[in-house]
CSV table of C-alpha atoms in Angstrom, one decimal:
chain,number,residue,atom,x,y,z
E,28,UNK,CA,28.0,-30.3,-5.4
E,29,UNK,CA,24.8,-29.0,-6.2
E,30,UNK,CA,23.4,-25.4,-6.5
E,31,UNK,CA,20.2,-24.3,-7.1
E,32,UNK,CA,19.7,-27.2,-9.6
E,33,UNK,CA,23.3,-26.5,-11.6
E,34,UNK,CA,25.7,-29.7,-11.1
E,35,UNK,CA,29.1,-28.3,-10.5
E,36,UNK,CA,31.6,-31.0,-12.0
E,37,UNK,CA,33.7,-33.0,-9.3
E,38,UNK,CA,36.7,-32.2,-7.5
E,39,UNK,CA,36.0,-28.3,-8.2
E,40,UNK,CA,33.6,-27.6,-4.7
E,41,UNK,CA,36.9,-26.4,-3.2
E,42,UNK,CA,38.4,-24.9,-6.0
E,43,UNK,CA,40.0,-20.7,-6.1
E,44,UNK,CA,40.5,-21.0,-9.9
E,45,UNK,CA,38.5,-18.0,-11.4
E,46,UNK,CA,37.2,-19.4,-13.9
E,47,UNK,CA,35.0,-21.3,-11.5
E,48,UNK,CA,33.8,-18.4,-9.3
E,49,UNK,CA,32.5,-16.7,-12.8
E,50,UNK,CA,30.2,-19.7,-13.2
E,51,UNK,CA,29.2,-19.8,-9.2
E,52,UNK,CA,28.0,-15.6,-10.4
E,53,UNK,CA,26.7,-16.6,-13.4
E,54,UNK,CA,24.6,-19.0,-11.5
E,55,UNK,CA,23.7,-16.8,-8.8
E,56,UNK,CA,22.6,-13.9,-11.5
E,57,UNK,CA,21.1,-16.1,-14.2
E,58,UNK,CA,19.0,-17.6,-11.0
E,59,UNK,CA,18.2,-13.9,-9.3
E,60,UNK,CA,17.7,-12.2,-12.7
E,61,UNK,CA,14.7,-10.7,-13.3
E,62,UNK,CA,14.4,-8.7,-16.7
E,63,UNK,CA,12.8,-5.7,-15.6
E,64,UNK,CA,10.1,-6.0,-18.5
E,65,UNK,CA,7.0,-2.8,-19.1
E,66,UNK,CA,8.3,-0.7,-16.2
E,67,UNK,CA,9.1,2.9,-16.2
E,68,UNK,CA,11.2,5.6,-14.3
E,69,UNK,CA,10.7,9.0,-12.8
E,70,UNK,CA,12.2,10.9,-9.9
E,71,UNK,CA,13.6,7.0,-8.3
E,72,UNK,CA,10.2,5.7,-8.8
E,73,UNK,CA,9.8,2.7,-10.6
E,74,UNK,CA,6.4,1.2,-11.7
E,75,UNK,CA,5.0,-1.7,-13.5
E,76,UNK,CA,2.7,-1.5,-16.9
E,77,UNK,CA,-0.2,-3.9,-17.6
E,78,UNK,CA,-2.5,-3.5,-20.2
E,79,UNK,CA,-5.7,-4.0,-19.7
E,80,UNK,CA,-8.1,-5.5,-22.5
E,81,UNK,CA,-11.5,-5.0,-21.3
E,82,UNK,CA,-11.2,-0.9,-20.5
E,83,UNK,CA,-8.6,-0.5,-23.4
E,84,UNK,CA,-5.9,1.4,-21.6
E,85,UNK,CA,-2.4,0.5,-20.0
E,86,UNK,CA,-1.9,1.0,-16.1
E,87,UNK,CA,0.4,1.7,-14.1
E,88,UNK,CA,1.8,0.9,-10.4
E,89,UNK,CA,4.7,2.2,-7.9
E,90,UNK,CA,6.3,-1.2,-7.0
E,91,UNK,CA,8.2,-1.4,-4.2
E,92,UNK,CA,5.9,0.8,-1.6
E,93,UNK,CA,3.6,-0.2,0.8
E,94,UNK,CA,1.0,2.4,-0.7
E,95,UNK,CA,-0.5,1.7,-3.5
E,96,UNK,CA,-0.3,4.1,-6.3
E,97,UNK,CA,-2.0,3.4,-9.6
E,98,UNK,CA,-2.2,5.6,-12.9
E,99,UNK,CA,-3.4,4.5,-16.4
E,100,UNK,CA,-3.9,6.0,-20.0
E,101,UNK,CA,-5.2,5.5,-23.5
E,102,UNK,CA,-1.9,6.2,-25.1
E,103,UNK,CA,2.0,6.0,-24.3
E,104,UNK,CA,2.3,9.6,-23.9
E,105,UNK,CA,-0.8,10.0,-21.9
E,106,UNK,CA,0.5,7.1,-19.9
E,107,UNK,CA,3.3,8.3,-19.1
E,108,UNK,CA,1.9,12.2,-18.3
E,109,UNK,CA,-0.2,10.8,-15.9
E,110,UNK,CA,2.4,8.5,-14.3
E,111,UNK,CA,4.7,12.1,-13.7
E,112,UNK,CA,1.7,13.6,-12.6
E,113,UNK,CA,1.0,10.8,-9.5
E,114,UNK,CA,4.5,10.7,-8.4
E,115,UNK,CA,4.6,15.2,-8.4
E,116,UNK,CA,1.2,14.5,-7.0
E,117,UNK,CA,2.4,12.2,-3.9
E,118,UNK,CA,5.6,13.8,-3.0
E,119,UNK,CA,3.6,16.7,-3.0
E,120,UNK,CA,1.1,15.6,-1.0
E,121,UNK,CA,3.8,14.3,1.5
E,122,UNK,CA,5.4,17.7,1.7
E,123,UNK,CA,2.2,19.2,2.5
E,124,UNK,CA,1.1,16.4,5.3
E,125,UNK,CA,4.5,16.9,6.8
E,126,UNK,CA,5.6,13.5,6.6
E,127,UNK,CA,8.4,12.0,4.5
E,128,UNK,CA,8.0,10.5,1.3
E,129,UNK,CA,8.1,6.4,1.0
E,130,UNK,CA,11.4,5.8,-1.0
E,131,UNK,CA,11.0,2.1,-3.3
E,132,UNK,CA,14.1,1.5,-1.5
E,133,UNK,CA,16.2,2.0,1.8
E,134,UNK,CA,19.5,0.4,0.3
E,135,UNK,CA,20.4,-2.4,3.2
E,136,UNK,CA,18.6,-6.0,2.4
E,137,UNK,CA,18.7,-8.8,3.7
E,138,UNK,CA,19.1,-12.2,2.3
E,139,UNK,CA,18.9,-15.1,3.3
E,140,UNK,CA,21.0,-18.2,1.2
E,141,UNK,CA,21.5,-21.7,1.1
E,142,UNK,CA,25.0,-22.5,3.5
E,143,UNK,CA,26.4,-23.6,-0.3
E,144,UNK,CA,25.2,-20.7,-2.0
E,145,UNK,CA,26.7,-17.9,1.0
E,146,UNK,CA,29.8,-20.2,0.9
E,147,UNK,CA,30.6,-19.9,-2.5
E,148,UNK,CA,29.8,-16.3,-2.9
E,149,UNK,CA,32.2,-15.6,0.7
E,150,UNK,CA,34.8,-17.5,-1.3
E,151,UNK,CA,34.2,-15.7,-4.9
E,152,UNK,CA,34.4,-11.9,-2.5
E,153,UNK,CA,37.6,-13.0,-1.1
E,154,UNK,CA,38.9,-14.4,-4.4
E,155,UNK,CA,38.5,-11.2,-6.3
E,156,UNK,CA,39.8,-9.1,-3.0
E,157,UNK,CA,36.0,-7.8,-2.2
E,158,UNK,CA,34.2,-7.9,0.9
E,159,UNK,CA,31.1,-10.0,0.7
E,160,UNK,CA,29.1,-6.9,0.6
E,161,UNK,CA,30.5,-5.4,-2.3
E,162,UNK,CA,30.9,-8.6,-4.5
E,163,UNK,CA,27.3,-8.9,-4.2
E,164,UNK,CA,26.3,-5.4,-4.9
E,165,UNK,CA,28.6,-5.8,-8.2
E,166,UNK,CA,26.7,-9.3,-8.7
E,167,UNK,CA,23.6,-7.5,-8.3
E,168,UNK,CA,24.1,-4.5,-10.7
E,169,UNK,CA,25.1,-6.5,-13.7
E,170,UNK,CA,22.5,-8.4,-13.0
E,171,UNK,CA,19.9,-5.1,-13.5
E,172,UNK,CA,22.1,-3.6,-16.0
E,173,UNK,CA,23.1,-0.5,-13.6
């Protein structure tokens, strides 16, 4: 059987020994496993740093929100003053609009899988005792480090 590229050795497709399972995560979280690299935190808002060459200064942006929030600065610190500064700024701004504040994230996703890759992570959740839902969500944060 194939996943994703990864030839799993014969006669093991069907296979409840653990050991196996951990290389069907590994798999799954080596493949989904994004190092969050030159991103920054503050007040569950996460953005993305570039630099950029020509201006000589690093910015800043939200991800994860359909508004598009940008911030720069010449220096770290200034950087990240003025990356506080737009997120107090927007919620802020929400509060006095009246309208709720966009959140990077509701909590509920959904996925869609290869039929091998959902089976073998239904049959890794019921051979550690989880439900589907929370095997994933374990999956998930070792994969981000949470």
């Amino acid at each position: 059987m194939t996943i994703r590229g990864y030839a799993w050795p014969a006669g093991n497709e069907k296979s409840c020994d653990t050991t196996f399972w951990y290389h069907v995560a590994f798999v799954l979280v080596r493949h989904f496993n994004t190092p969050m690299r030159n991103c920054i935190k503050y007040r569950g808002y996460t953005a993305r740093i570039d630099y950029d060459a020509s201006d000589r200064i690093f910015v800043g942006r939200l991800l994860g929100m359909s508004e598009e929030l940008v911030f720069h600065g010449a220096s770290v610190d200034e950087l990240h003053a003025d990356f506080e500064f737009a997120v107090d700024h927007y919620l802020s701004e929400c509060e006095k609009e009246g309208r709720r504040p966009e959140r990077p994230a509701s909590g509920k996703l959904l996925l869609r899988l290869p039929p091998e890759v959902h089976a073998a992570a239904s049959i890794a959740a019921a051979s550690a005792d989880k439900s589907l839902n929370q095997w994933v969500t374990d999956v998930v944060e070792r994969a981000v480090a949470l």
